[in-house]
Short mmCIF file of C-alpha atoms in Angstrom, two decimals:
data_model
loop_
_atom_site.label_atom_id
_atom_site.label_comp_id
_atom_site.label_asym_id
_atom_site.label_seq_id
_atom_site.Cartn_x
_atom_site.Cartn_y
_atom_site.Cartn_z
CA UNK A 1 153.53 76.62 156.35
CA UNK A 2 150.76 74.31 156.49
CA UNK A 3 148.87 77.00 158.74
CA UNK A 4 149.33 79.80 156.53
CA UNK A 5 148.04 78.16 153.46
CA UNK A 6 145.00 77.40 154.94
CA UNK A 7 144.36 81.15 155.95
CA UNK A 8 145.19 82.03 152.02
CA UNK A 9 142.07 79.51 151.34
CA UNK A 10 139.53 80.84 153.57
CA UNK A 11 140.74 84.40 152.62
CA UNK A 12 139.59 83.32 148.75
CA UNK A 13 136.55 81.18 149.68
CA UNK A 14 135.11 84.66 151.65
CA UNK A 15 136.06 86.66 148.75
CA UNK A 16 134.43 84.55 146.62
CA UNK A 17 131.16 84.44 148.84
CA UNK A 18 130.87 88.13 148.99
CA UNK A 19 131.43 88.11 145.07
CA UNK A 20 128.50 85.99 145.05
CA UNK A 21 126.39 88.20 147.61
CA UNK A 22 127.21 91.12 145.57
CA UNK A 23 126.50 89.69 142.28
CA UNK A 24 123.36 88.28 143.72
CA UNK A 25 122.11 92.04 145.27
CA UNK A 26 123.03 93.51 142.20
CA UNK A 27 120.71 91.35 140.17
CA UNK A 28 117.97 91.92 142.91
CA UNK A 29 118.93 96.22 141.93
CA UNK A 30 118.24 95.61 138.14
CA UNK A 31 115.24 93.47 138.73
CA UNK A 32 113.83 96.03 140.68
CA UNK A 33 115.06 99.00 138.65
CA UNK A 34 113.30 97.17 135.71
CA UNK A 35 110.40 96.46 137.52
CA UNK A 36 109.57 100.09 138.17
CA UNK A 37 111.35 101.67 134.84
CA UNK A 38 108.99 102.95 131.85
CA UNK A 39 109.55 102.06 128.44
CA UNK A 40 111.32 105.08 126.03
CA UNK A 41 107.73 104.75 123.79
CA UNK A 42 106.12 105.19 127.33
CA UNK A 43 107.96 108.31 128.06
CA UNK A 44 107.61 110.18 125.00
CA UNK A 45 103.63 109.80 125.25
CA UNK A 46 103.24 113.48 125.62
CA UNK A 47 105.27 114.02 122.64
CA UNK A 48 104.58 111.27 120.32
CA UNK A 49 101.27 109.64 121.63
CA UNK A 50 98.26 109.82 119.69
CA UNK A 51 95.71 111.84 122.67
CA UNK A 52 98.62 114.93 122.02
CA UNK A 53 99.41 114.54 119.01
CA UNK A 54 96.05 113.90 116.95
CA UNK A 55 93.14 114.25 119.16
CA UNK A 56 93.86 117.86 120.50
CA UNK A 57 94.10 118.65 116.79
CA UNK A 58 90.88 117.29 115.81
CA UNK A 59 89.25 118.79 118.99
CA UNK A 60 90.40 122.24 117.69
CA UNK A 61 90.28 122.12 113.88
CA UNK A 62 88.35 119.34 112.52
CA UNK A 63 85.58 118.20 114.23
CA UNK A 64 83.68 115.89 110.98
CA UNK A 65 87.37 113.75 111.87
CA UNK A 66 86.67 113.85 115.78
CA UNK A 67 83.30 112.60 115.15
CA UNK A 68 84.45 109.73 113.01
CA UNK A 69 86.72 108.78 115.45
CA UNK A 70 84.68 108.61 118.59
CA UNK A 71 81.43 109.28 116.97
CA UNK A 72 80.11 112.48 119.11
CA UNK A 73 81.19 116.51 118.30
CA UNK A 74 83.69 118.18 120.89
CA UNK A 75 81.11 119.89 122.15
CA UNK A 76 79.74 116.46 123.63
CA UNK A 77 82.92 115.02 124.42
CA UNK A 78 83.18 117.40 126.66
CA UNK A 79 79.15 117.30 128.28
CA UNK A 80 80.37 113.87 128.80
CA UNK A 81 83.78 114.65 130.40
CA UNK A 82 82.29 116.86 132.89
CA UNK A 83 80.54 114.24 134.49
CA UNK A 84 82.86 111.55 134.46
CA UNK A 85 86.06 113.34 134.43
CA UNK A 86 86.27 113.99 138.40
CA UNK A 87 85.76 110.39 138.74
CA UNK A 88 88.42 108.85 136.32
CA UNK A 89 91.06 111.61 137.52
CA UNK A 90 93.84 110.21 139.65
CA UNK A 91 96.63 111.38 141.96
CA UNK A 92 100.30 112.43 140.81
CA UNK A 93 102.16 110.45 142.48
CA UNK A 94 106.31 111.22 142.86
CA UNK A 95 106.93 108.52 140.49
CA UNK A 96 105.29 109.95 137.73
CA UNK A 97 102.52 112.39 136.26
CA UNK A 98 98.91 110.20 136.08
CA UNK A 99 96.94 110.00 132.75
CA UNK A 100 94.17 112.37 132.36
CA UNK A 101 90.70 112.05 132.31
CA UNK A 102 90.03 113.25 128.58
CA UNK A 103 92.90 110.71 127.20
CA UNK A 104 91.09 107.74 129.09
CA UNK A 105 87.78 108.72 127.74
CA UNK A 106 89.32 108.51 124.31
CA UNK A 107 91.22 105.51 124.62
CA UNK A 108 88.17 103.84 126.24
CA UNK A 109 85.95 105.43 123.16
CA UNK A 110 88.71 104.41 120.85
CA UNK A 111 87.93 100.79 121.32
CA UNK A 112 84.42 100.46 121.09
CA UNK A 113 84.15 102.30 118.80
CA UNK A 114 86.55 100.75 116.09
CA UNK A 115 86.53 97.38 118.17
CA UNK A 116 90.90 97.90 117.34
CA UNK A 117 92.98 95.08 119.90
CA UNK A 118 94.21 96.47 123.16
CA UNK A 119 98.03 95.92 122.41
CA UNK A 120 96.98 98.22 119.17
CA UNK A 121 95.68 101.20 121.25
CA UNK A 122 98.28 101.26 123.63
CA UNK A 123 101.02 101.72 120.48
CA UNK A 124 98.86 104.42 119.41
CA UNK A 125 98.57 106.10 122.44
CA UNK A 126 101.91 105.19 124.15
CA UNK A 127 100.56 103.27 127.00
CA UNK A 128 101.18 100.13 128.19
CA UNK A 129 98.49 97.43 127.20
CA UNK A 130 97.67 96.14 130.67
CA UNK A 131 97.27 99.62 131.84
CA UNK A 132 94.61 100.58 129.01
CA UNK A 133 92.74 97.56 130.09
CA UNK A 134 92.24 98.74 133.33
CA UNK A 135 90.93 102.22 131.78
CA UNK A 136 88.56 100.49 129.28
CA UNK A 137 87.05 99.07 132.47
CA UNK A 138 87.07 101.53 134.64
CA UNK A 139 85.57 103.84 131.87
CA UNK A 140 82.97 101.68 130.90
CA UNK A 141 81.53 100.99 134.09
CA UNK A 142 81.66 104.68 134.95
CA UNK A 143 79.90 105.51 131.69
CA UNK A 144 76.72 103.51 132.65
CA UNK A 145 76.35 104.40 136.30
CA UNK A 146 76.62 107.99 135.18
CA UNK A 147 74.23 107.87 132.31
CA UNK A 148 71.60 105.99 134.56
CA UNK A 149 72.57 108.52 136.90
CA UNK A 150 71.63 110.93 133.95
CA UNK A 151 68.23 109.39 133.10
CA UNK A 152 69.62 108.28 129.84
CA UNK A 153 69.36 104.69 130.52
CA UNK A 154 66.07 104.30 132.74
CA UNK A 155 62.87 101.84 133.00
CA UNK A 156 59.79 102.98 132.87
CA UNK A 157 57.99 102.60 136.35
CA UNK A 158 55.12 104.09 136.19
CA UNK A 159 51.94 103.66 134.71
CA UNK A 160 52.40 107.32 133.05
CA UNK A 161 55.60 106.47 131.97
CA UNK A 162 54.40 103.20 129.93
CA UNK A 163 51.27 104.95 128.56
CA UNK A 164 54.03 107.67 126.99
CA UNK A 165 55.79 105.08 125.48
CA UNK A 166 52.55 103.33 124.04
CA UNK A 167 51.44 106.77 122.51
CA UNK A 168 54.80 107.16 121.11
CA UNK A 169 54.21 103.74 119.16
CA UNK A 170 50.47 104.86 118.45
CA UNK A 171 51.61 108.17 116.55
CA UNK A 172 55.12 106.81 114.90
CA UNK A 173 54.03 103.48 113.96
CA UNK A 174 50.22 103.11 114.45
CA UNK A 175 50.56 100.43 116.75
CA UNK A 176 48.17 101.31 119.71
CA UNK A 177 49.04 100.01 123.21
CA UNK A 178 52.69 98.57 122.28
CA UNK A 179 55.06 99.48 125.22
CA UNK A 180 57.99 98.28 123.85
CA UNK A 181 59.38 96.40 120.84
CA UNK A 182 61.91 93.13 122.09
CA UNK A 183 64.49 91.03 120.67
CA UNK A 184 67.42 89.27 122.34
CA UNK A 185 70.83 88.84 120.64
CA UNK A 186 74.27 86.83 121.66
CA UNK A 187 76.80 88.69 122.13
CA UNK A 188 79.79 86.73 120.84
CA UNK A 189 82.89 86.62 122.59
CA UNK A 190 86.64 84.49 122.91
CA UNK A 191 85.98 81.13 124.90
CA UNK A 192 86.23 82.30 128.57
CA UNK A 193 88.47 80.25 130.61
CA UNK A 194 87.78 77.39 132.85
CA UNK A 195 84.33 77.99 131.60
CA UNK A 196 83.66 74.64 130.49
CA UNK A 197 80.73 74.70 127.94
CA UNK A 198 78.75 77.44 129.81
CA UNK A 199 79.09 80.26 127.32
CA UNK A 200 78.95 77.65 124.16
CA UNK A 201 75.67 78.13 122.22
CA UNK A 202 73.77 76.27 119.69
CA UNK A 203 75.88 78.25 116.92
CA UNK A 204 79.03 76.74 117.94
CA UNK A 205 80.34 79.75 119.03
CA UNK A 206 80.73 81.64 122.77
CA UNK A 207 78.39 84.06 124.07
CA UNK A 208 76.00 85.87 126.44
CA UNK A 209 72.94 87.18 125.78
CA UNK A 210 71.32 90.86 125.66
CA UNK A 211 67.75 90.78 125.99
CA UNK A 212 66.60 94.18 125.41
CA UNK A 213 63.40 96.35 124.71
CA UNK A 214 62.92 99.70 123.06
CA UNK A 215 60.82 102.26 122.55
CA UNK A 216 59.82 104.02 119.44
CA UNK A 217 62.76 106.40 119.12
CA UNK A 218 65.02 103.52 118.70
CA UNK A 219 66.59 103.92 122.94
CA UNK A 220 66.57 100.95 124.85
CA UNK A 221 64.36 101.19 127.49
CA UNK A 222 64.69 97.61 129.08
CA UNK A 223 67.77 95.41 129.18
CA UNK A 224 69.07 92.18 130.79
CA UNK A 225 73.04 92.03 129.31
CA UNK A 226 74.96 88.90 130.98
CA UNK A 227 73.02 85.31 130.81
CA UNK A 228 74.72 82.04 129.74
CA UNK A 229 74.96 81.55 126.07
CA UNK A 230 74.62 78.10 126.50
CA UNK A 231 70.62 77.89 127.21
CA UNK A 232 68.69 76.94 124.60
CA UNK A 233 66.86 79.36 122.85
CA UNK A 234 63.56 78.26 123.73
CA UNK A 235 64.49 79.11 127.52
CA UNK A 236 66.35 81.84 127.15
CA UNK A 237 63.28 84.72 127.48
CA UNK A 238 61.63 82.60 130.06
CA UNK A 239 64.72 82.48 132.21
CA UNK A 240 66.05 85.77 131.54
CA UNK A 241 65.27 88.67 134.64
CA UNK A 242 63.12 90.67 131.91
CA UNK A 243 61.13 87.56 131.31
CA UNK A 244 60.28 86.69 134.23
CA UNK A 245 59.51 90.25 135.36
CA UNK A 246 56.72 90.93 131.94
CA UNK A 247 55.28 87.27 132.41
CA UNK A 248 54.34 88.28 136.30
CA UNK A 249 53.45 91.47 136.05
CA UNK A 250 56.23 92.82 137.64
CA UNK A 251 57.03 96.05 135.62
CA UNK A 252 53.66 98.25 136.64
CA UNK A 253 52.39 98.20 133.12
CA UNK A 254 48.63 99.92 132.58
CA UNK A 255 45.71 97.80 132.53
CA UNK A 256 43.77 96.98 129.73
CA UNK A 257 42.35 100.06 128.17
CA UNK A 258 39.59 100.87 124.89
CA UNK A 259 41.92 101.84 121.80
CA UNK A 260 42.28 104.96 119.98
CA UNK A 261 38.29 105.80 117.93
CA UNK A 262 37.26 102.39 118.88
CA UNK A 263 35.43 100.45 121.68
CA UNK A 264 37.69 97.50 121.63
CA UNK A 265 39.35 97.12 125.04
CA UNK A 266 42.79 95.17 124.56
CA UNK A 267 46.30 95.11 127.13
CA UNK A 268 49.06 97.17 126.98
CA UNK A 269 51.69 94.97 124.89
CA UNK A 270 55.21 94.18 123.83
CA UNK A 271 56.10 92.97 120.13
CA UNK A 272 58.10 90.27 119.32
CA UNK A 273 58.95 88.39 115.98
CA UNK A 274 58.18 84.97 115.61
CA UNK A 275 61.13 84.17 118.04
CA UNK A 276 59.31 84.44 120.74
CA UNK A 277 55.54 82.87 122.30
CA UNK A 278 52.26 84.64 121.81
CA UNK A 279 51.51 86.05 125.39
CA UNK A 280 48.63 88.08 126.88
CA UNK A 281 51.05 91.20 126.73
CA UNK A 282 53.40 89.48 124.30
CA UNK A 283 52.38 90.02 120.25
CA UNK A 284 53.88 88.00 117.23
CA UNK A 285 53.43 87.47 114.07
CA UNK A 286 50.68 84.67 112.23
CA UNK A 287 52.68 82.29 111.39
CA UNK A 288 52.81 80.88 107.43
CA UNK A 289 52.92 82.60 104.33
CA UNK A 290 49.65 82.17 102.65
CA UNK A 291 47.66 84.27 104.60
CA UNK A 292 44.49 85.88 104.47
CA UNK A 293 44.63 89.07 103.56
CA UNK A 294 43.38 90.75 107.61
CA UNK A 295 46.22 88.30 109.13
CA UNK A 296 48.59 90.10 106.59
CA UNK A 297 47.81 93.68 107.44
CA UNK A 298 48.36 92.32 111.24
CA UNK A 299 51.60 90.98 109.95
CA UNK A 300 52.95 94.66 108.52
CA UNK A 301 51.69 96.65 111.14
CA UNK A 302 53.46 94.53 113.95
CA UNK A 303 56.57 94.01 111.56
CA UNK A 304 56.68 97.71 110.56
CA UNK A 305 56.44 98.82 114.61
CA UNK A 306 59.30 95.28 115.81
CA UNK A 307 61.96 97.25 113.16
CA UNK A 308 61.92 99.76 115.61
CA UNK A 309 64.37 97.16 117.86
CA UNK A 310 65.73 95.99 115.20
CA UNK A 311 67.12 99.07 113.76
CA UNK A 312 68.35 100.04 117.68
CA UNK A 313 70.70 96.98 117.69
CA UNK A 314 71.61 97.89 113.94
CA UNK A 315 72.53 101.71 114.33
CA UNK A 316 74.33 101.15 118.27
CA UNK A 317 76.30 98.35 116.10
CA UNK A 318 76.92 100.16 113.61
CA UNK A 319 78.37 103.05 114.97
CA UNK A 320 80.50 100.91 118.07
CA UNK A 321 82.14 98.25 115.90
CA UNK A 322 83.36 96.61 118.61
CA UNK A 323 80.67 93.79 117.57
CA UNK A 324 81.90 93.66 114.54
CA UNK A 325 83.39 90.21 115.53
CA UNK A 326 83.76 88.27 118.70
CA UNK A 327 84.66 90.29 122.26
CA UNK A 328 88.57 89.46 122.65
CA UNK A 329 88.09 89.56 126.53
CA UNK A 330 86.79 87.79 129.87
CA UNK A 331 82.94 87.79 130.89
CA UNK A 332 82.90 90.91 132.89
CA UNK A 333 84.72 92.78 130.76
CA UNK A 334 81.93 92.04 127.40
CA UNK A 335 79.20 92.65 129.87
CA UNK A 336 80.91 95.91 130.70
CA UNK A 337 81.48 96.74 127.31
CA UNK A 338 77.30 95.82 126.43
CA UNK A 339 76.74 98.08 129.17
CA UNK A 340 78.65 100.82 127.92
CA UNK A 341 77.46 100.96 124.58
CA UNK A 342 73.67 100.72 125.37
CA UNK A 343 73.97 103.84 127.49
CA UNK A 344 76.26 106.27 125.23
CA UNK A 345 73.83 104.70 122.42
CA UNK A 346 70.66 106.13 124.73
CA UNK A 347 72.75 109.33 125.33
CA UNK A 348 73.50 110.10 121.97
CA UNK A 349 70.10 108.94 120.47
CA UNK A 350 68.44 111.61 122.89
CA UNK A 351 70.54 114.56 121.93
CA UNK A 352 71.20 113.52 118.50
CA UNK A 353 68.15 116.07 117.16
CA UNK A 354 70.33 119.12 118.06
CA UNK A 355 72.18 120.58 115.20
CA UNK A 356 75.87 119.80 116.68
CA UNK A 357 75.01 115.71 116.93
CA UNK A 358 72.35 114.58 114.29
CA UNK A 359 75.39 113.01 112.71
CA UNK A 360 75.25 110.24 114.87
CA UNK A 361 71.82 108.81 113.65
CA UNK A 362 70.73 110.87 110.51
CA UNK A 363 67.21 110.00 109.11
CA UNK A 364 68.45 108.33 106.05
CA UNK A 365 69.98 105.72 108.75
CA UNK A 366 67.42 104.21 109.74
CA UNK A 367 64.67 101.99 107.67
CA UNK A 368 61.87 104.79 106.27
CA UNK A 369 58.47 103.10 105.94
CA UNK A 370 55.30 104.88 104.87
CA UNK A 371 53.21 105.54 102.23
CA UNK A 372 55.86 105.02 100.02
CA UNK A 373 56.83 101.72 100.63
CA UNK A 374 60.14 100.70 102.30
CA UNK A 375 63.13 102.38 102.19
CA UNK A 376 66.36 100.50 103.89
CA UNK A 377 68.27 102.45 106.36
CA UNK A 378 72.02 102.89 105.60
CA UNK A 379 73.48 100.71 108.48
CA UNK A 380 71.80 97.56 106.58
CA UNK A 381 74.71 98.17 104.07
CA UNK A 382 77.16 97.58 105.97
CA UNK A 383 76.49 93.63 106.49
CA UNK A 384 79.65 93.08 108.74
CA UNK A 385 78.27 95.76 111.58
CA UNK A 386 76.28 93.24 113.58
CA UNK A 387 78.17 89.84 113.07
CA UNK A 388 79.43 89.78 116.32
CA UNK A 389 75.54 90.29 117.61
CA UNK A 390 73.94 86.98 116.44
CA UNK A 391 70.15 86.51 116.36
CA UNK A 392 68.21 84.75 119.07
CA UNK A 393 66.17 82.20 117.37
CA UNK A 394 62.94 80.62 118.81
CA UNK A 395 62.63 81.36 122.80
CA UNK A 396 58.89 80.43 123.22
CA UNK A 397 56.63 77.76 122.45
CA UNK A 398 54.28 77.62 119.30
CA UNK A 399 51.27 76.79 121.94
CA UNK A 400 49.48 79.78 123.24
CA UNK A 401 45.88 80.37 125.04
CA UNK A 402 42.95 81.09 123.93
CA UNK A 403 43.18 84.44 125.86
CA UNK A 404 46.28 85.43 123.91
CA UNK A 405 44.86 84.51 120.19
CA UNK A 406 41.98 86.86 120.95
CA UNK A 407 44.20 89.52 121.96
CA UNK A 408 45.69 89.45 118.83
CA UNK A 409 42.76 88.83 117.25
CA UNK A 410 41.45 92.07 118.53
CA UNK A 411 44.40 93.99 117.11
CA UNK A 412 44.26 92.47 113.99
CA UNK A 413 40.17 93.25 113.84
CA UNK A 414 41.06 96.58 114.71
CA UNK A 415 44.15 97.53 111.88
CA UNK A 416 41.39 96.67 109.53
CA UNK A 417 38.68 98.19 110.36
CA UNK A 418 39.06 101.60 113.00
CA UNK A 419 42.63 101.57 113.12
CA UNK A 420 43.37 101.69 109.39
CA UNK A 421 45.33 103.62 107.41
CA UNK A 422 44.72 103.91 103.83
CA UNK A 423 48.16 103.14 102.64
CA UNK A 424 48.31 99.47 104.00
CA UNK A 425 46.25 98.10 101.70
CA UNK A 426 48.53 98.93 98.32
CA UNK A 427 51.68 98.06 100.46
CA UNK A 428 50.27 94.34 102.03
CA UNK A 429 49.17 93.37 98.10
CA UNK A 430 51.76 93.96 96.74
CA UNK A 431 53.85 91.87 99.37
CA UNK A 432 53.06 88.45 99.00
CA UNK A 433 55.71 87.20 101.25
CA UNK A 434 56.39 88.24 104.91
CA UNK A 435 57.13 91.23 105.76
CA UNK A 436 60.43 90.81 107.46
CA UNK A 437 61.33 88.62 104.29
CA UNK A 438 60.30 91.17 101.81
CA UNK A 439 62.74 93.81 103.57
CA UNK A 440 65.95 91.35 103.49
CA UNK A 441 65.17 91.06 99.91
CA UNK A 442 65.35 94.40 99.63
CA UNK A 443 68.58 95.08 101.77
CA UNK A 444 70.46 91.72 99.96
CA UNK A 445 73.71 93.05 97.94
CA UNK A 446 73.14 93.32 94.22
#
């Protein structure tokens, strides 16, 4: 009896064990069922997602909508698709059908240029947040090694090159010899992690830093996207790869050359605000406000030709309002982003005079200044475009050599005398304050 009851047991106890095992491999089944599953908003993305629903539409019937979404015509959309579309196309797999190449240009357009949160864009466009992460990077970093690739985002490196530039200047803004107007800006972004206090600048807030030049059709020409935020300002030109490559010569600018009708013989130059040091081949403005009146006209001819980089950061803000506010996203991914939107800012700057994209930068968008006076572009009214691009305050020292003051003494000699124009003298008395001053009054909200 004794012997049979203990069978019964070890019948039950190895029932119950395989119960368990089975429980236990089912649960292992649903985990990985689950694991490899796709969401019901997922799976209706061809139905209900915004790329098939919306943006086919606008491609096709509205294309003032399409360019207010992703700020370029169809017709560009797809210039720009044709070059990068091979690239960002991907195998079908059994599993499932891959996302094209036009939807991840759009959802990678989508969020620099309204700046919207990941999790938003993948509602919109029925994907899955972590997977439209992936495409913003991989998009973006296509997007500037194919527009170098291009020529739209290129260096000058040749002498020829730099002297095209400089007679750019000359003829726009009658500012002989100037290869390139500079500013630097932070580029605010979410405290990275287990950064410490690298990224933390003098404003309290997290950054890096875009160092970038321009020439006079408001392109970048020069940039250096990715150093600390934390440097002080006063090191952060002399540290940065673009400082260090105009302060030694590095960058194959011309010699020293006689100006336009004169006999003066000055350097090629870059223009600054008072941010940054007086240089050889580095022009700012006299400092104080109660100036004579040759030191003024110096003042609003350099001021008048330094809006030129000015207005680039303003209009490539403007227009990708992703800096509206601080970069929700880790250190690569903000200097991929910067990347991004100096190139398709270059690209579309450069084929914004054809009829089917001078939307993008139209000449009232820009400052106007001439004989006139000063006329504010639009993007100044819109005062929350740059906020997440803070200003760069002083980066050089206020001591300077004697071989830089006549430099800029020789410029200023010459705006007076053989390189006048007739209109400067009404505009500079009748602006008793600095230039850059006067315009901010100008563009303050009523």
């Amino acid at each position: 009896m004794a012997a049979i009851n203990l069978r019964r047991l070890l019948a039950v106890k190895n029932n119950i064990i395989r119960l368990l095992l089975l429980k236990r491999r089912q649960k292992r089944l649903n985990r990985y069922k689950k694991r490899f599953s796709v969401r019901q908003i997922y799976a209706e993305r061809k139905q209900k997602g915004e790329y098939h629903l919306l943006v086919k539409e606008l491609m096709l019937h509205d294309q003032e909508y399409f360019f207010n979404c992703f700020r370029m015509s169809p017709t560009t959309f797809e210039q720009l698709l044709s070059w990068i579309g091979p690239l960002l196309q991907r195998a079908t797999t059994k599993m499932r059908e891959p996302i094209g190449p036009s939807e991840r240009l759009c959802v990678c357009l989508r969020y620099l240029v309204t700046g919207d949160a990941q999790v938003t864009i993948a509602a919109s466009y029925r994907i899955s947040a972590a997977v439209v992460g992936r495409i913003i990077n991989e998009t973006c970093e296509l997007l500037w090694n194919t527009l170098i690739e291009k020529g739209y985002v290129k260096h000058p490196s040749t002498e020829n090159e730099w002297k095209v530039i400089a007679e750019e200047f000359e003829t726009c803004w009658n500012f002989p010899h100037c290869v390139g107007a500079i500013d630097g800006k932070h580029v605010l972004m979410q405290a990275p992690g287990n950064s410490g206090s690298a990224y933390f600048n003098y404003k309290k807030t997290f950054s890096i830093v875009l160092m970038a030049v321009c020439n006079a059709k408001y392109k970048f020409t020069l940039v250096d996207i990715g150093d600390i935020g934390r440097q002080s300002d006063g090191s952060v030109y002399g540290c940065s790869h673009l400082g260090y490559a105009i302060e030694n010569n590095l960058l194959n600018i011309p010699s020293e050359s006689k100006l336009t009708n004169s006999e003066k013989v000055l350097p090629y130059v870059f223009i600054g605000d008072d941010a940054f040091g007086l240089k050889i081949h580095m022009m700012k403005p006299f400092p104080s406000q109660n100036l004579p009146l040759d030191q003024r006209v110096f003042n609003y001819r350099l001021s008048r030709a330094r809006r030129v980089i000015e207005n680039t950061f303003g209009i490539a803000a403007s227009r990708f309002r992703i800096f509206r506010k601080p970069i929700i996203a880790n250190v690569e991914k903000v200097i991929l982003v910067t990347k991004a939107v100096v190139a398709l800012h270059n690209f579309l700057m450069t084929i914004n005079s054809s009829r089917d994209n001078y939307k993008y930068c139209p000449r009232t968008f820009m400052d106007e200044d001439g004989p006139s006076g000063l006329r504010a572009g639009e993007w100044r009214k819109d005062r929350n475009a740059v906020l997440g691009l803070q200003p760069i305050s002083r980066t050089g020292s206020n001591n300077y050599s004697r071989d830089a003051a006549s430099v800029r003494q020789g410029f200023k000699d010459y705006f007076v005398f053989e390189g006048a124009v007739e209109w400067q003298w009404e505009l500079v008395s009748r602006t008793v304050i600095p230039y850059d001053a006067f315009l901010d009054r100008l563009t303050q909200p009523m």
